[in-house]
Amino acid sequence: NSRLCMSSAVAGYTRSLGSDGPPCCYEDIDHCSVAVLIGTNTAECHPVLFQRLLKRKKRNPNSLTIVVIDPRQTNTAKAADIHLAVAPGTDLALLHGMAHLVLRENGQDVSFIDQHTENYKPFFDVVTRWTPRKVARFCGIPEKRLRDVAELFHRRQRVLSLWSMGVNQRREGTAVVQGLINLHLLSGQIGKEGTGPFSLTGQPNAMGGREAGGLAHLL
Protein backbone atom coordinates (compact mmCIF):
# COMPACT_ATOMS: atom_id res chain seq x y z
CA ASN A 1 0.00 0.00 0.00
CA SER A 2 2.66 2.50 0.98
CA ARG A 3 4.65 1.84 -2.19
CA LEU A 4 1.69 2.03 -4.58
CA CYS A 5 -0.08 4.97 -2.96
CA MET A 6 2.59 7.16 -1.46
CA SER A 7 5.94 6.82 -3.23
CA SER A 8 5.33 9.85 -5.47
CA ALA A 9 4.31 11.98 -2.50
CA VAL A 10 7.31 10.81 -0.47
CA ALA A 11 9.74 11.53 -3.32
CA GLY A 12 8.17 14.93 -4.02
CA TYR A 13 8.25 16.01 -0.38
CA THR A 14 11.82 14.76 0.06
CA ARG A 15 13.16 16.45 -3.07
CA SER A 16 11.44 19.74 -2.37
CA LEU A 17 11.57 19.96 1.42
CA GLY A 18 14.26 17.47 2.51
CA SER A 19 11.78 15.36 4.46
CA ASP A 20 8.64 13.38 3.67
CA GLY A 21 6.73 14.79 6.63
CA PRO A 22 3.76 16.84 5.35
CA PRO A 23 4.03 20.47 6.53
CA CYS A 24 0.29 20.50 7.31
CA CYS A 25 -2.18 18.85 9.66
CA TYR A 26 -5.91 18.11 9.63
CA GLU A 27 -6.65 21.18 11.77
CA ASP A 28 -5.52 23.33 8.83
CA ILE A 29 -8.76 22.30 7.10
CA ASP A 30 -10.61 24.39 9.70
CA HIS A 31 -8.51 27.50 9.04
CA CYS A 32 -7.82 27.66 5.29
CA SER A 33 -9.70 30.16 3.15
CA VAL A 34 -9.10 28.17 -0.06
CA ALA A 35 -9.07 24.37 -0.39
CA VAL A 36 -7.56 23.14 -3.68
CA LEU A 37 -8.38 19.47 -4.32
CA ILE A 38 -6.26 18.08 -7.16
CA GLY A 39 -6.33 14.50 -8.39
CA THR A 40 -8.62 13.38 -5.60
CA ASN A 41 -12.25 12.32 -5.45
CA THR A 42 -12.36 13.23 -1.79
CA ALA A 43 -16.13 12.87 -1.44
CA GLU A 44 -15.90 9.14 -2.11
CA CYS A 45 -12.34 8.26 -1.03
CA HIS A 46 -12.03 10.43 2.11
CA PRO A 47 -15.67 11.04 3.09
CA VAL A 48 -15.03 12.05 6.72
CA LEU A 49 -12.53 14.70 5.67
CA PHE A 50 -14.81 15.90 2.88
CA GLN A 51 -17.77 16.25 5.24
CA ARG A 52 -15.54 18.31 7.52
CA LEU A 53 -14.96 20.71 4.62
CA LEU A 54 -18.64 20.82 3.65
CA LYS A 55 -19.84 21.45 7.22
CA ARG A 56 -17.51 24.40 7.48
CA LYS A 57 -18.69 25.70 4.10
CA LYS A 58 -22.31 25.35 5.17
CA ARG A 59 -21.76 27.23 8.44
CA ASN A 60 -20.11 30.16 6.70
CA PRO A 61 -20.22 29.97 2.87
CA ASN A 62 -18.02 33.05 2.42
CA SER A 63 -15.22 31.70 4.59
CA LEU A 64 -14.11 28.97 2.20
CA THR A 65 -13.60 28.59 -1.55
CA ILE A 66 -13.36 24.99 -2.81
CA VAL A 67 -11.42 24.41 -6.05
CA VAL A 68 -11.40 20.97 -7.69
CA ILE A 69 -8.91 20.07 -10.43
CA ASP A 70 -10.02 16.84 -12.06
CA PRO A 71 -10.86 15.76 -15.62
CA ARG A 72 -13.98 14.02 -14.32
CA GLN A 73 -17.27 15.39 -13.04
CA THR A 74 -17.11 13.59 -9.68
CA ASN A 75 -19.20 14.13 -6.56
CA THR A 76 -16.26 16.16 -5.29
CA ALA A 77 -16.36 18.39 -8.38
CA LYS A 78 -20.12 18.94 -7.96
CA ALA A 79 -19.49 20.56 -4.57
CA ALA A 80 -16.78 22.91 -5.89
CA ASP A 81 -17.00 26.65 -6.30
CA ILE A 82 -14.55 26.28 -9.21
CA HIS A 83 -14.05 23.05 -11.17
CA LEU A 84 -11.11 22.94 -13.57
CA ALA A 85 -11.82 19.96 -15.82
CA VAL A 86 -8.31 19.76 -17.24
CA ALA A 87 -7.37 17.28 -19.97
CA PRO A 88 -5.85 14.12 -18.44
CA GLY A 89 -2.12 14.39 -17.85
CA THR A 90 -1.93 18.20 -18.03
CA ASP A 91 -1.90 19.01 -14.31
CA LEU A 92 1.81 19.87 -14.17
CA ALA A 93 1.38 22.39 -17.01
CA LEU A 94 -1.57 23.86 -15.12
CA LEU A 95 0.57 24.36 -12.00
CA HIS A 96 3.31 26.01 -14.07
CA GLY A 97 0.70 28.30 -15.61
CA MET A 98 -0.61 29.28 -12.19
CA ALA A 99 2.94 30.04 -11.02
CA HIS A 100 3.42 32.16 -14.16
CA LEU A 101 0.40 34.26 -13.23
CA VAL A 102 1.49 34.61 -9.60
CA LEU A 103 4.77 36.06 -10.87
CA ARG A 104 3.03 38.27 -13.43
CA GLU A 105 0.85 39.80 -10.70
CA ASN A 106 3.79 40.15 -8.28
CA GLY A 107 2.13 37.69 -5.93
CA GLN A 108 5.37 35.95 -4.98
CA ASP A 109 6.57 36.20 -1.38
CA VAL A 110 10.01 37.69 -2.01
CA SER A 111 11.09 37.60 1.63
CA PHE A 112 10.13 33.95 2.04
CA ILE A 113 11.83 32.98 -1.24
CA ASP A 114 15.06 34.74 -0.25
CA GLN A 115 15.17 33.24 3.24
CA HIS A 116 13.87 29.73 2.73
CA THR A 117 14.30 28.54 -0.87
CA GLU A 118 17.01 27.82 -3.42
CA ASN A 119 17.19 27.28 -7.20
CA TYR A 120 14.61 30.02 -7.77
CA LYS A 121 16.16 31.16 -11.05
CA PRO A 122 15.80 27.78 -12.89
CA PHE A 123 12.20 27.54 -11.68
CA PHE A 124 11.50 31.09 -12.87
CA ASP A 125 12.94 30.25 -16.30
CA VAL A 126 10.62 27.25 -16.66
CA VAL A 127 7.34 28.84 -15.59
CA THR A 128 7.82 32.02 -17.61
CA ARG A 129 7.44 29.89 -20.75
CA TRP A 130 3.99 28.65 -19.68
CA THR A 131 1.85 31.62 -20.63
CA PRO A 132 -1.89 31.70 -19.77
CA ARG A 133 -2.97 31.25 -23.38
CA LYS A 134 -0.60 28.30 -23.90
CA VAL A 135 -1.69 26.62 -20.67
CA ALA A 136 -5.40 27.14 -21.31
CA ARG A 137 -5.14 25.53 -24.75
CA PHE A 138 -2.93 22.69 -23.51
CA CYS A 139 -5.20 21.91 -20.54
CA GLY A 140 -8.46 22.46 -22.44
CA ILE A 141 -9.86 25.03 -20.01
CA PRO A 142 -11.00 28.68 -20.32
CA GLU A 143 -8.19 31.13 -19.70
CA LYS A 144 -10.41 33.09 -17.31
CA ARG A 145 -10.83 30.05 -15.05
CA LEU A 146 -7.07 29.61 -14.94
CA ARG A 147 -6.68 33.25 -13.90
CA ASP A 148 -9.41 32.92 -11.26
CA VAL A 149 -7.62 30.05 -9.52
CA ALA A 150 -4.16 31.64 -9.80
CA GLU A 151 -5.59 34.80 -8.23
CA LEU A 152 -6.48 32.84 -5.09
CA PHE A 153 -2.75 32.18 -4.61
CA HIS A 154 -1.38 35.63 -5.37
CA ARG A 155 -4.00 37.40 -3.26
CA ARG A 156 -2.24 35.80 -0.28
CA GLN A 157 -5.29 33.99 1.01
CA ARG A 158 -4.69 30.91 3.16
CA VAL A 159 -4.45 28.14 0.57
CA LEU A 160 -4.42 24.46 1.50
CA SER A 161 -3.84 21.99 -1.34
CA LEU A 162 -4.92 18.38 -0.98
CA TRP A 163 -4.18 15.53 -3.35
CA SER A 164 -4.22 11.75 -3.53
CA MET A 165 -4.11 8.99 -6.11
CA GLY A 166 -4.93 11.03 -9.19
CA VAL A 167 -1.56 12.73 -8.72
CA ASN A 168 0.47 9.99 -7.06
CA GLN A 169 -0.35 7.07 -9.35
CA ARG A 170 0.75 8.50 -12.64
CA ARG A 171 3.96 8.55 -14.64
CA GLU A 172 4.97 12.07 -13.63
CA GLY A 173 3.49 11.95 -10.14
CA THR A 174 6.63 13.09 -8.35
CA ALA A 175 7.02 16.06 -10.71
CA VAL A 176 3.39 17.09 -10.13
CA VAL A 177 3.87 16.91 -6.34
CA GLN A 178 6.94 19.13 -6.70
CA GLY A 179 5.04 21.51 -8.97
CA LEU A 180 2.37 21.91 -6.31
CA ILE A 181 4.90 22.40 -3.52
CA ASN A 182 6.76 24.96 -5.68
CA LEU A 183 3.53 26.94 -6.06
CA HIS A 184 3.21 27.08 -2.27
CA LEU A 185 6.85 28.05 -1.84
CA LEU A 186 6.53 30.76 -4.47
CA SER A 187 3.54 32.36 -2.78
CA GLY A 188 4.73 31.72 0.79
CA GLN A 189 1.63 29.58 1.38
CA ILE A 190 3.40 27.11 3.67
CA GLY A 191 4.33 26.87 7.33
CA LYS A 192 1.36 29.02 8.36
CA GLU A 193 -2.01 28.10 9.81
CA GLY A 194 -4.43 26.91 7.12
CA THR A 195 -1.80 26.65 4.37
CA GLY A 196 0.46 24.14 2.64
CA PRO A 197 0.62 21.08 0.37
CA PHE A 198 -1.20 18.20 2.08
CA SER A 199 -0.98 14.64 0.76
CA LEU A 200 -3.96 12.44 1.61
CA THR A 201 -3.08 8.84 2.43
CA GLY A 202 -4.88 6.24 0.39
CA GLN A 203 -5.89 3.78 3.09
CA PRO A 204 -6.11 3.77 6.91
CA ASN A 205 -3.65 0.87 7.15
CA ALA A 206 -0.85 2.76 5.40
CA MET A 207 0.35 4.73 8.44
CA GLY A 208 0.58 1.59 10.58
CA GLY A 209 2.59 -0.10 7.85
CA ARG A 210 5.03 2.79 7.74
CA GLU A 211 5.45 2.86 11.50
CA ALA A 212 6.33 -0.84 11.34
CA GLY A 213 9.07 -0.09 8.80
CA GLY A 214 7.26 -0.62 5.50
CA LEU A 215 8.24 2.72 4.00
CA ALA A 216 7.15 3.90 0.58
CA HIS A 217 10.66 4.14 -0.90
CA LEU A 218 12.73 1.73 1.26
CA LEU A 219 12.64 -1.83 2.54
PDB file of C-alpha atoms in Angstrom:
ATOM      1  CA  ASN A   1       0.000   0.000   0.000  1.00  0.00           C
ATOM      2  CA  SER A   2       2.665   2.505   0.980  1.00  0.00           C
ATOM      3  CA  ARG A   3       4.654   1.838  -2.193  1.00  0.00           C
ATOM      4  CA  LEU A   4       1.690   2.031  -4.576  1.00  0.00           C
ATOM      5  CA  CYS A   5      -0.080   4.970  -2.964  1.00  0.00           C
ATOM      6  CA  MET A   6       2.586   7.157  -1.463  1.00  0.00           C
ATOM      7  CA  SER A   7       5.943   6.821  -3.226  1.00  0.00           C
ATOM      8  CA  SER A   8       5.335   9.855  -5.474  1.00  0.00           C
ATOM      9  CA  ALA A   9       4.309  11.984  -2.505  1.00  0.00           C
ATOM     10  CA  VAL A  10       7.308  10.809  -0.474  1.00  0.00           C
ATOM     11  CA  ALA A  11       9.740  11.534  -3.318  1.00  0.00           C
ATOM     12  CA  GLY A  12       8.171  14.929  -4.016  1.00  0.00           C
ATOM     13  CA  TYR A  13       8.247  16.006  -0.378  1.00  0.00           C
ATOM     14  CA  THR A  14      11.824  14.763   0.061  1.00  0.00           C
ATOM     15  CA  ARG A  15      13.162  16.448  -3.071  1.00  0.00           C
ATOM     16  CA  SER A  16      11.442  19.741  -2.367  1.00  0.00           C
ATOM     17  CA  LEU A  17      11.574  19.964   1.425  1.00  0.00           C
ATOM     18  CA  GLY A  18      14.261  17.474   2.508  1.00  0.00           C
ATOM     19  CA  SER A  19      11.775  15.364   4.463  1.00  0.00           C
ATOM     20  CA  ASP A  20       8.642  13.382   3.672  1.00  0.00           C
ATOM     21  CA  GLY A  21       6.733  14.791   6.632  1.00  0.00           C
ATOM     22  CA  PRO A  22       3.761  16.840   5.346  1.00  0.00           C
ATOM     23  CA  PRO A  23       4.032  20.467   6.534  1.00  0.00           C
ATOM     24  CA  CYS A  24       0.294  20.501   7.308  1.00  0.00           C
ATOM     25  CA  CYS A  25      -2.180  18.853   9.662  1.00  0.00           C
ATOM     26  CA  TYR A  26      -5.911  18.106   9.634  1.00  0.00           C
ATOM     27  CA  GLU A  27      -6.651  21.181  11.771  1.00  0.00           C
ATOM     28  CA  ASP A  28      -5.516  23.333   8.830  1.00  0.00           C
ATOM     29  CA  ILE A  29      -8.761  22.303   7.103  1.00  0.00           C
ATOM     30  CA  ASP A  30     -10.607  24.394   9.701  1.00  0.00           C
ATOM     31  CA  HIS A  31      -8.507  27.504   9.036  1.00  0.00           C
ATOM     32  CA  CYS A  32      -7.820  27.658   5.289  1.00  0.00           C
ATOM     33  CA  SER A  33      -9.702  30.156   3.148  1.00  0.00           C
ATOM     34  CA  VAL A  34      -9.097  28.172  -0.060  1.00  0.00           C
ATOM     35  CA  ALA A  35      -9.066  24.370  -0.394  1.00  0.00           C
ATOM     36  CA  VAL A  36      -7.559  23.143  -3.675  1.00  0.00           C
ATOM     37  CA  LEU A  37      -8.383  19.469  -4.325  1.00  0.00           C
ATOM     38  CA  ILE A  38      -6.259  18.083  -7.161  1.00  0.00           C
ATOM     39  CA  GLY A  39      -6.327  14.499  -8.388  1.00  0.00           C
ATOM     40  CA  THR A  40      -8.618  13.384  -5.597  1.00  0.00           C
ATOM     41  CA  ASN A  41     -12.249  12.322  -5.451  1.00  0.00           C
ATOM     42  CA  THR A  42     -12.356  13.233  -1.787  1.00  0.00           C
ATOM     43  CA  ALA A  43     -16.127  12.872  -1.443  1.00  0.00           C
ATOM     44  CA  GLU A  44     -15.898   9.138  -2.107  1.00  0.00           C
ATOM     45  CA  CYS A  45     -12.339   8.263  -1.029  1.00  0.00           C
ATOM     46  CA  HIS A  46     -12.033  10.425   2.106  1.00  0.00           C
ATOM     47  CA  PRO A  47     -15.673  11.044   3.090  1.00  0.00           C
ATOM     48  CA  VAL A  48     -15.028  12.051   6.721  1.00  0.00           C
ATOM     49  CA  LEU A  49     -12.529  14.702   5.668  1.00  0.00           C
ATOM     50  CA  PHE A  50     -14.807  15.903   2.881  1.00  0.00           C
ATOM     51  CA  GLN A  51     -17.771  16.250   5.243  1.00  0.00           C
ATOM     52  CA  ARG A  52     -15.543  18.314   7.518  1.00  0.00           C
ATOM     53  CA  LEU A  53     -14.956  20.708   4.617  1.00  0.00           C
ATOM     54  CA  LEU A  54     -18.640  20.824   3.651  1.00  0.00           C
ATOM     55  CA  LYS A  55     -19.837  21.445   7.216  1.00  0.00           C
ATOM     56  CA  ARG A  56     -17.512  24.402   7.477  1.00  0.00           C
ATOM     57  CA  LYS A  57     -18.692  25.695   4.100  1.00  0.00           C
ATOM     58  CA  LYS A  58     -22.311  25.346   5.167  1.00  0.00           C
ATOM     59  CA  ARG A  59     -21.758  27.227   8.437  1.00  0.00           C
ATOM     60  CA  ASN A  60     -20.108  30.158   6.696  1.00  0.00           C
ATOM     61  CA  PRO A  61     -20.218  29.966   2.865  1.00  0.00           C
ATOM     62  CA  ASN A  62     -18.025  33.050   2.422  1.00  0.00           C
ATOM     63  CA  SER A  63     -15.215  31.705   4.593  1.00  0.00           C
ATOM     64  CA  LEU A  64     -14.107  28.966   2.204  1.00  0.00           C
ATOM     65  CA  THR A  65     -13.602  28.585  -1.546  1.00  0.00           C
ATOM     66  CA  ILE A  66     -13.358  24.992  -2.814  1.00  0.00           C
ATOM     67  CA  VAL A  67     -11.424  24.406  -6.046  1.00  0.00           C
ATOM     68  CA  VAL A  68     -11.402  20.969  -7.692  1.00  0.00           C
ATOM     69  CA  ILE A  69      -8.906  20.074 -10.427  1.00  0.00           C
ATOM     70  CA  ASP A  70     -10.022  16.843 -12.057  1.00  0.00           C
ATOM     71  CA  PRO A  71     -10.865  15.759 -15.619  1.00  0.00           C
ATOM     72  CA  ARG A  72     -13.985  14.020 -14.316  1.00  0.00           C
ATOM     73  CA  GLN A  73     -17.269  15.389 -13.044  1.00  0.00           C
ATOM     74  CA  THR A  74     -17.114  13.591  -9.675  1.00  0.00           C
ATOM     75  CA  ASN A  75     -19.198  14.130  -6.560  1.00  0.00           C
ATOM     76  CA  THR A  76     -16.265  16.162  -5.286  1.00  0.00           C
ATOM     77  CA  ALA A  77     -16.362  18.385  -8.378  1.00  0.00           C
ATOM     78  CA  LYS A  78     -20.115  18.938  -7.961  1.00  0.00           C
ATOM     79  CA  ALA A  79     -19.487  20.562  -4.572  1.00  0.00           C
ATOM     80  CA  ALA A  80     -16.780  22.906  -5.890  1.00  0.00           C
ATOM     81  CA  ASP A  81     -17.001  26.654  -6.305  1.00  0.00           C
ATOM     82  CA  ILE A  82     -14.551  26.277  -9.210  1.00  0.00           C
ATOM     83  CA  HIS A  83     -14.053  23.047 -11.171  1.00  0.00           C
ATOM     84  CA  LEU A  84     -11.114  22.942 -13.570  1.00  0.00           C
ATOM     85  CA  ALA A  85     -11.823  19.960 -15.820  1.00  0.00           C
ATOM     86  CA  VAL A  86      -8.310  19.764 -17.243  1.00  0.00           C
ATOM     87  CA  ALA A  87      -7.374  17.281 -19.966  1.00  0.00           C
ATOM     88  CA  PRO A  88      -5.853  14.119 -18.440  1.00  0.00           C
ATOM     89  CA  GLY A  89      -2.117  14.390 -17.850  1.00  0.00           C
ATOM     90  CA  THR A  90      -1.931  18.202 -18.028  1.00  0.00           C
ATOM     91  CA  ASP A  91      -1.904  19.005 -14.309  1.00  0.00           C
ATOM     92  CA  LEU A  92       1.806  19.874 -14.174  1.00  0.00           C
ATOM     93  CA  ALA A  93       1.377  22.387 -17.013  1.00  0.00           C
ATOM     94  CA  LEU A  94      -1.565  23.863 -15.125  1.00  0.00           C
ATOM     95  CA  LEU A  95       0.573  24.361 -12.003  1.00  0.00           C
ATOM     96  CA  HIS A  96       3.311  26.008 -14.071  1.00  0.00           C
ATOM     97  CA  GLY A  97       0.702  28.300 -15.613  1.00  0.00           C
ATOM     98  CA  MET A  98      -0.607  29.280 -12.187  1.00  0.00           C
ATOM     99  CA  ALA A  99       2.942  30.036 -11.020  1.00  0.00           C
ATOM    100  CA  HIS A 100       3.424  32.160 -14.164  1.00  0.00           C
ATOM    101  CA  LEU A 101       0.398  34.261 -13.229  1.00  0.00           C
ATOM    102  CA  VAL A 102       1.489  34.606  -9.600  1.00  0.00           C
ATOM    103  CA  LEU A 103       4.771  36.059 -10.874  1.00  0.00           C
ATOM    104  CA  ARG A 104       3.027  38.272 -13.428  1.00  0.00           C
ATOM    105  CA  GLU A 105       0.846  39.797 -10.704  1.00  0.00           C
ATOM    106  CA  ASN A 106       3.789  40.151  -8.283  1.00  0.00           C
ATOM    107  CA  GLY A 107       2.131  37.689  -5.930  1.00  0.00           C
ATOM    108  CA  GLN A 108       5.369  35.949  -4.979  1.00  0.00           C
ATOM    109  CA  ASP A 109       6.565  36.196  -1.378  1.00  0.00           C
ATOM    110  CA  VAL A 110      10.010  37.686  -2.005  1.00  0.00           C
ATOM    111  CA  SER A 111      11.092  37.601   1.629  1.00  0.00           C
ATOM    112  CA  PHE A 112      10.130  33.946   2.035  1.00  0.00           C
ATOM    113  CA  ILE A 113      11.827  32.979  -1.242  1.00  0.00           C
ATOM    114  CA  ASP A 114      15.058  34.737  -0.246  1.00  0.00           C
ATOM    115  CA  GLN A 115      15.173  33.240   3.237  1.00  0.00           C
ATOM    116  CA  HIS A 116      13.872  29.725   2.730  1.00  0.00           C
ATOM    117  CA  THR A 117      14.303  28.544  -0.873  1.00  0.00           C
ATOM    118  CA  GLU A 118      17.015  27.818  -3.419  1.00  0.00           C
ATOM    119  CA  ASN A 119      17.186  27.280  -7.201  1.00  0.00           C
ATOM    120  CA  TYR A 120      14.607  30.019  -7.768  1.00  0.00           C
ATOM    121  CA  LYS A 121      16.160  31.158 -11.054  1.00  0.00           C
ATOM    122  CA  PRO A 122      15.801  27.779 -12.892  1.00  0.00           C
ATOM    123  CA  PHE A 123      12.200  27.536 -11.676  1.00  0.00           C
ATOM    124  CA  PHE A 124      11.504  31.094 -12.870  1.00  0.00           C
ATOM    125  CA  ASP A 125      12.942  30.249 -16.298  1.00  0.00           C
ATOM    126  CA  VAL A 126      10.619  27.251 -16.657  1.00  0.00           C
ATOM    127  CA  VAL A 127       7.335  28.839 -15.593  1.00  0.00           C
ATOM    128  CA  THR A 128       7.822  32.024 -17.610  1.00  0.00           C
ATOM    129  CA  ARG A 129       7.437  29.893 -20.754  1.00  0.00           C
ATOM    130  CA  TRP A 130       3.994  28.646 -19.676  1.00  0.00           C
ATOM    131  CA  THR A 131       1.852  31.622 -20.633  1.00  0.00           C
ATOM    132  CA  PRO A 132      -1.890  31.698 -19.769  1.00  0.00           C
ATOM    133  CA  ARG A 133      -2.968  31.250 -23.384  1.00  0.00           C
ATOM    134  CA  LYS A 134      -0.601  28.303 -23.902  1.00  0.00           C
ATOM    135  CA  VAL A 135      -1.689  26.624 -20.673  1.00  0.00           C
ATOM    136  CA  ALA A 136      -5.404  27.144 -21.315  1.00  0.00           C
ATOM    137  CA  ARG A 137      -5.136  25.532 -24.750  1.00  0.00           C
ATOM    138  CA  PHE A 138      -2.930  22.687 -23.512  1.00  0.00           C
ATOM    139  CA  CYS A 139      -5.198  21.906 -20.544  1.00  0.00           C
ATOM    140  CA  GLY A 140      -8.461  22.462 -22.440  1.00  0.00           C
ATOM    141  CA  ILE A 141      -9.862  25.032 -20.011  1.00  0.00           C
ATOM    142  CA  PRO A 142     -11.002  28.677 -20.324  1.00  0.00           C
ATOM    143  CA  GLU A 143      -8.189  31.135 -19.705  1.00  0.00           C
ATOM    144  CA  LYS A 144     -10.408  33.094 -17.312  1.00  0.00           C
ATOM    145  CA  ARG A 145     -10.831  30.052 -15.054  1.00  0.00           C
ATOM    146  CA  LEU A 146      -7.068  29.609 -14.941  1.00  0.00           C
ATOM    147  CA  ARG A 147      -6.677  33.252 -13.904  1.00  0.00           C
ATOM    148  CA  ASP A 148      -9.413  32.924 -11.263  1.00  0.00           C
ATOM    149  CA  VAL A 149      -7.617  30.046  -9.523  1.00  0.00           C
ATOM    150  CA  ALA A 150      -4.161  31.641  -9.796  1.00  0.00           C
ATOM    151  CA  GLU A 151      -5.591  34.800  -8.233  1.00  0.00           C
ATOM    152  CA  LEU A 152      -6.476  32.840  -5.095  1.00  0.00           C
ATOM    153  CA  PHE A 153      -2.755  32.179  -4.612  1.00  0.00           C
ATOM    154  CA  HIS A 154      -1.383  35.628  -5.371  1.00  0.00           C
ATOM    155  CA  ARG A 155      -3.998  37.403  -3.264  1.00  0.00           C
ATOM    156  CA  ARG A 156      -2.240  35.798  -0.275  1.00  0.00           C
ATOM    157  CA  GLN A 157      -5.292  33.993   1.013  1.00  0.00           C
ATOM    158  CA  ARG A 158      -4.689  30.910   3.160  1.00  0.00           C
ATOM    159  CA  VAL A 159      -4.452  28.144   0.572  1.00  0.00           C
ATOM    160  CA  LEU A 160      -4.419  24.462   1.500  1.00  0.00           C
ATOM    161  CA  SER A 161      -3.839  21.990  -1.345  1.00  0.00           C
ATOM    162  CA  LEU A 162      -4.919  18.381  -0.976  1.00  0.00           C
ATOM    163  CA  TRP A 163      -4.178  15.526  -3.355  1.00  0.00           C
ATOM    164  CA  SER A 164      -4.224  11.745  -3.528  1.00  0.00           C
ATOM    165  CA  MET A 165      -4.106   8.985  -6.108  1.00  0.00           C
ATOM    166  CA  GLY A 166      -4.927  11.030  -9.189  1.00  0.00           C
ATOM    167  CA  VAL A 167      -1.559  12.732  -8.725  1.00  0.00           C
ATOM    168  CA  ASN A 168       0.472   9.985  -7.063  1.00  0.00           C
ATOM    169  CA  GLN A 169      -0.354   7.069  -9.348  1.00  0.00           C
ATOM    170  CA  ARG A 170       0.749   8.500 -12.639  1.00  0.00           C
ATOM    171  CA  ARG A 171       3.959   8.547 -14.645  1.00  0.00           C
ATOM    172  CA  GLU A 172       4.970  12.068 -13.635  1.00  0.00           C
ATOM    173  CA  GLY A 173       3.490  11.950 -10.140  1.00  0.00           C
ATOM    174  CA  THR A 174       6.634  13.091  -8.349  1.00  0.00           C
ATOM    175  CA  ALA A 175       7.019  16.063 -10.707  1.00  0.00           C
ATOM    176  CA  VAL A 176       3.388  17.090 -10.135  1.00  0.00           C
ATOM    177  CA  VAL A 177       3.874  16.907  -6.344  1.00  0.00           C
ATOM    178  CA  GLN A 178       6.944  19.126  -6.696  1.00  0.00           C
ATOM    179  CA  GLY A 179       5.044  21.510  -8.966  1.00  0.00           C
ATOM    180  CA  LEU A 180       2.367  21.908  -6.313  1.00  0.00           C
ATOM    181  CA  ILE A 181       4.903  22.396  -3.522  1.00  0.00           C
ATOM    182  CA  ASN A 182       6.755  24.956  -5.677  1.00  0.00           C
ATOM    183  CA  LEU A 183       3.534  26.941  -6.063  1.00  0.00           C
ATOM    184  CA  HIS A 184       3.206  27.084  -2.275  1.00  0.00           C
ATOM    185  CA  LEU A 185       6.854  28.050  -1.840  1.00  0.00           C
ATOM    186  CA  LEU A 186       6.530  30.761  -4.473  1.00  0.00           C
ATOM    187  CA  SER A 187       3.539  32.365  -2.778  1.00  0.00           C
ATOM    188  CA  GLY A 188       4.728  31.724   0.792  1.00  0.00           C
ATOM    189  CA  GLN A 189       1.627  29.585   1.380  1.00  0.00           C
ATOM    190  CA  ILE A 190       3.395  27.112   3.669  1.00  0.00           C
ATOM    191  CA  GLY A 191       4.332  26.875   7.333  1.00  0.00           C
ATOM    192  CA  LYS A 192       1.361  29.021   8.357  1.00  0.00           C
ATOM    193  CA  GLU A 193      -2.009  28.104   9.811  1.00  0.00           C
ATOM    194  CA  GLY A 194      -4.426  26.907   7.116  1.00  0.00           C
ATOM    195  CA  THR A 195      -1.803  26.651   4.366  1.00  0.00           C
ATOM    196  CA  GLY A 196       0.461  24.136   2.641  1.00  0.00           C
ATOM    197  CA  PRO A 197       0.615  21.077   0.369  1.00  0.00           C
ATOM    198  CA  PHE A 198      -1.205  18.201   2.081  1.00  0.00           C
ATOM    199  CA  SER A 199      -0.979  14.639   0.756  1.00  0.00           C
ATOM    200  CA  LEU A 200      -3.959  12.435   1.610  1.00  0.00           C
ATOM    201  CA  THR A 201      -3.080   8.843   2.435  1.00  0.00           C
ATOM    202  CA  GLY A 202      -4.884   6.243   0.390  1.00  0.00           C
ATOM    203  CA  GLN A 203      -5.893   3.783   3.093  1.00  0.00           C
ATOM    204  CA  PRO A 204      -6.110   3.770   6.914  1.00  0.00           C
ATOM    205  CA  ASN A 205      -3.653   0.866   7.149  1.00  0.00           C
ATOM    206  CA  ALA A 206      -0.852   2.762   5.405  1.00  0.00           C
ATOM    207  CA  MET A 207       0.347   4.727   8.441  1.00  0.00           C
ATOM    208  CA  GLY A 208       0.578   1.591  10.582  1.00  0.00           C
ATOM    209  CA  GLY A 209       2.588  -0.100   7.846  1.00  0.00           C
ATOM    210  CA  ARG A 210       5.025   2.788   7.736  1.00  0.00           C
ATOM    211  CA  GLU A 211       5.448   2.859  11.504  1.00  0.00           C
ATOM    212  CA  ALA A 212       6.327  -0.839  11.339  1.00  0.00           C
ATOM    213  CA  GLY A 213       9.073  -0.089   8.797  1.00  0.00           C
ATOM    214  CA  GLY A 214       7.258  -0.619   5.498  1.00  0.00           C
ATOM    215  CA  LEU A 215       8.238   2.725   3.999  1.00  0.00           C
ATOM    216  CA  ALA A 216       7.155   3.898   0.575  1.00  0.00           C
ATOM    217  CA  HIS A 217      10.663   4.138  -0.899  1.00  0.00           C
ATOM    218  CA  LEU A 218      12.732   1.728   1.258  1.00  0.00           C
ATOM    219  CA  LEU A 219      12.642  -1.832   2.543  1.00  0.00           C
TER     220      LEU A 219
END
